Coordinates of N, CA and C in Angstrom, one line a residue:
M171 N 3.1 18.9 -17.3 CA 2.7 18.4 -15.9 C 3.4 17.1 -15.9
S172 N 3.8 16.8 -14.6 CA 4.3 15.5 -14.3 C 3.3 14.6 -13.9
Q173 N 3.5 13.2 -14.0 CA 2.7 12.3 -13.4 C 3.2 11.9 -12.0
S174 N 2.1 11.6 -11.1 CA 2.3 11.2 -9.7 C 2.5 9.7 -9.8
T175 N 4.0 9.3 -9.2 CA 4.3 8.1 -9.3 C 4.7 7.5 -7.9
T176 N 4.9 6.3 -7.7 CA 5.4 5.7 -6.4 C 6.6 4.8 -6.7
I177 N 7.5 5.2 -6.0 CA 8.8 4.3 -6.1 C 8.9 3.7 -4.8
R178 N 9.1 2.4 -4.9 CA 9.1 1.4 -3.8 C 10.6 0.9 -3.6
M179 N 11.1 1.1 -2.6 CA 12.5 0.4 -2.4 C 12.4 -0.8 -1.4
S180 N 11.8 -1.9 -2.1 CA 11.5 -2.9 -1.3 C 12.9 -3.8 -0.6
E181 N 14.0 -3.4 -1.1 CA 15.1 -3.9 -0.6 C 15.6 -3.4 0.6
F182 N 14.8 -2.3 1.0 CA 15.5 -1.9 2.4 C 15.8 -2.5 3.6
D183 N 17.2 -2.7 3.9 CA 17.5 -3.5 5.0 C 17.9 -2.7 6.4
V184 N 17.3 -3.0 7.3 CA 17.5 -2.2 8.7 C 19.0 -2.3 9.2
T185 N 19.5 -3.5 8.9 CA 20.9 -3.7 9.3 C 21.9 -3.4 8.3
G186 N 21.4 -2.6 7.3 CA 22.3 -2.1 6.1 C 23.5 -1.1 6.8
T187 N 24.5 -0.9 6.0 CA 25.4 0.0 6.6 C 25.2 1.7 6.4
E188 N 24.3 1.9 5.2 CA 23.9 3.4 4.9 C 22.9 3.7 6.0
P189 N 23.1 4.9 6.5 CA 21.9 5.4 7.6 C 20.7 5.6 6.7
L190 N 19.5 5.3 7.3 CA 18.3 5.5 6.8 C 18.1 7.0 6.2
S191 N 18.3 7.9 6.8 CA 18.1 9.2 6.7 C 18.9 9.5 5.1
R192 N 20.0 8.9 4.9 CA 20.7 9.1 3.7 C 19.9 8.2 2.6
T193 N 19.4 7.1 2.9 CA 18.7 6.3 1.8 C 17.5 7.2 1.6
V194 N 16.7 7.9 2.3 CA 15.6 8.8 2.1 C 15.9 9.8 1.2
Y195 N 17.0 10.5 1.3 CA 17.5 11.4 0.4 C 17.6 10.8 -0.9
G196 N 18.2 9.8 -1.0 CA 18.4 9.1 -2.4 C 17.1 9.0 -3.0
A197 N 16.2 8.2 -2.4 CA 14.8 7.8 -2.9 C 14.0 9.0 -3.4
V198 N 14.1 10.1 -2.3 CA 13.2 11.2 -2.9 C 13.8 12.0 -4.1
A199 N 15.3 12.1 -4.1 CA 15.9 12.6 -5.3 C 15.4 11.9 -6.5
E200 N 15.6 10.4 -6.4 CA 15.1 9.7 -7.3 C 13.8 9.8 -8.0
A201 N 12.8 10.0 -7.1 CA 11.6 10.3 -7.4 C 11.3 11.3 -8.1
K202 N 12.0 12.5 -7.6 CA 11.8 13.9 -8.2 C 12.7 14.1 -9.5
G203 N 13.8 13.3 -9.6 CA 14.7 13.5 -10.7 C 15.6 14.6 -10.4
V204 N 15.9 14.8 -9.2 CA 16.9 15.9 -9.0 C 18.2 15.3 -8.2
D205 N 19.2 16.1 -8.0 CA 20.5 15.5 -7.3 C 19.8 15.7 -5.8
P206 N 20.5 14.7 -4.8 CA 20.1 14.8 -3.4 C 20.5 16.2 -2.9
L207 N 21.6 16.9 -3.4 CA 22.2 18.1 -2.7 C 21.3 19.3 -3.2
D208 N 20.3 19.1 -3.9 CA 19.4 20.2 -4.2 C 18.3 20.1 -3.5
L209 N 18.2 19.0 -2.7 CA 16.9 18.7 -1.5 C 17.2 19.7 -0.5
P210 N 16.1 20.2 0.2 CA 16.1 20.8 1.5 C 16.6 19.9 2.7
P211 N 16.9 20.4 3.5 CA 17.4 19.3 4.8 C 16.3 18.7 5.3
L212 N 16.5 17.4 5.3 CA 15.6 16.5 6.0 C 15.1 16.9 7.3
A213 N 16.2 17.6 8.0 CA 15.9 17.9 9.5 C 14.6 19.0 9.6
Q214 N 14.2 19.6 8.3 CA 13.0 20.5 8.4 C 11.8 19.5 8.9
V215 N 11.8 18.5 8.6 CA 10.4 17.6 8.9 C 10.4 16.5 9.8
I216 N 11.9 15.9 10.0 CA 11.9 14.9 10.7 C 13.5 14.8 11.3
D217 N 13.8 14.4 12.5 CA 15.1 14.2 13.1 C 15.6 12.9 12.5
G218 N 16.4 13.2 11.3 CA 17.1 12.1 10.7 C 18.0 11.3 11.8
E219 N 18.8 12.0 12.5 CA 19.7 11.2 13.6 C 18.9 10.3 14.3
S220 N 17.7 10.7 15.0 CA 16.9 9.9 15.7 C 16.3 8.7 15.0
L221 N 15.6 9.2 13.8 CA 15.3 8.0 12.8 C 16.3 6.9 12.8
D222 N 17.6 7.3 12.3 CA 18.6 6.3 12.2 C 19.0 5.6 13.5
K223 N 18.8 6.0 14.5 CA 19.0 5.3 15.8 C 17.8 4.3 16.2
F224 N 16.6 4.8 15.9 CA 15.5 4.0 16.2 C 15.5 2.7 15.3
V225 N 16.0 3.0 14.0 CA 16.0 1.7 13.0 C 17.0 0.9 13.5
A226 N 18.3 1.5 13.9 CA 19.5 0.7 14.3 C 19.1 -0.3 15.4
Q227 N 18.4 0.2 16.3 CA 18.2 -0.5 17.6 C 16.7 -1.2 17.5
S228 N 16.1 -1.4 16.3 CA 14.8 -2.3 16.2 C 15.3 -3.7 16.0
S229 N 14.4 -4.6 16.7 CA 14.6 -5.9 16.8 C 14.1 -6.5 15.6
D230 N 14.4 -7.6 15.1 CA 14.0 -8.3 13.9 C 12.5 -8.4 13.7
N231 N 11.7 -8.5 14.8 CA 10.2 -8.7 14.7 C 9.4 -7.6 15.1
L232 N 10.3 -6.3 15.0 CA 9.5 -5.1 15.1 C 8.9 -4.6 13.7
T233 N 7.6 -4.2 13.8 CA 7.1 -3.6 12.7 C 6.9 -2.1 12.9
F234 N 7.1 -1.2 12.0 CA 6.8 0.1 12.3 C 6.6 0.8 10.9
S235 N 5.9 2.0 11.1 CA 5.8 2.9 9.8 C 5.8 4.3 10.4
V236 N 6.6 5.0 9.6 CA 6.7 6.5 9.7 C 6.5 7.3 8.5
Q237 N 5.7 8.1 8.6 CA 5.2 9.0 7.5 C 5.6 10.3 7.8
C238 N 6.1 11.0 6.5 CA 6.1 12.8 6.6 C 6.3 13.2 5.2
E239 N 5.8 14.4 5.1 CA 5.9 15.2 3.8 C 7.3 15.9 3.7
Y240 N 7.9 15.6 2.9 CA 9.3 16.1 2.5 C 9.6 16.5 1.0
A241 N 10.0 17.5 0.6 CA 10.3 18.1 -0.6 C 9.0 17.9 -1.4
G242 N 8.0 17.9 -1.1 CA 6.8 17.7 -2.1 C 6.5 16.4 -2.2
C243 N 6.8 15.6 -1.4 CA 6.6 14.1 -1.5 C 6.1 13.5 -0.3
R244 N 5.4 12.6 -0.3 CA 4.9 11.9 0.8 C 5.7 10.7 1.0
V245 N 6.6 10.6 2.1 CA 7.5 9.4 2.4 C 7.0 8.6 3.4
T246 N 6.9 7.3 3.2 CA 6.4 6.3 4.2 C 7.7 5.4 4.2
I247 N 7.9 5.1 5.4 CA 9.1 4.2 5.8 C 8.6 3.0 6.7
T248 N 8.8 1.9 6.4 CA 8.6 0.7 7.1 C 9.7 0.0 7.5
E249 N 9.8 -1.1 8.1 CA 11.0 -1.9 8.4 C 11.5 -2.7 7.3
T250 N 10.9 -2.9 6.0 CA 11.3 -3.4 4.7 C 11.3 -2.4 3.5
E251 N 10.7 -1.2 3.7 CA 10.6 -0.3 2.5 C 10.5 1.0 2.8
I252 N 10.9 1.7 1.8 CA 10.5 3.3 1.5 C 9.7 3.6 0.5
S253 N 8.7 4.1 0.6 CA 7.6 4.6 -0.5 C 7.6 6.0 -0.6
I254 N 7.9 6.4 -1.9 CA 8.0 7.9 -2.1 C 6.8 8.1 -3.0
D255 N 5.9 9.1 -2.8 CA 4.8 9.5 -3.7 C 5.0 11.0 -4.0
P256 N 5.6 11.2 -5.1 CA 5.7 12.7 -5.4 C 4.5 13.4 -5.8
K257 N 4.0 14.4 -5.2 CA 2.8 15.1 -5.2 C 2.9 16.1 -6.5
E258 N 1.9 16.4 -7.3 CA 2.0 17.2 -8.4 C 2.1 18.5 -8.0
D259 N 2.7 19.6 -8.7 CA 2.8 20.9 -8.3 C 1.4 21.2 -8.6
S260 N 1.0 22.2 -7.8 CA -0.4 22.9 -7.9 C -0.1 23.9 -8.8

C-alpha cells in the first residue's frame, strides 16, 4: 500500500510563463509517480483553459482557492501554491 502524502509547490507564480493547467499535470504526475501523459484529461474535472485565463487575469492582491478531485488526488490551487493530496486506493 502506498502512503498518502502531500506535495506542496510553494514556488507557484501566477505571472509565470507555464499555464497553470500544465503545472497541475506535472504536480499530480509527480505525486503519483507517473508520466503526465498517463493521466486522464484534466478537462474531465475542470476547464483548464478557463483556469489559465482566470489566473492570468488575477491581480496581485487577489486571493483565491480552487479545489477538485483529479486522478485520485485532491488538488488545491491558491494564488501561491498547488497542493496535491494523493488518496490511497481502496
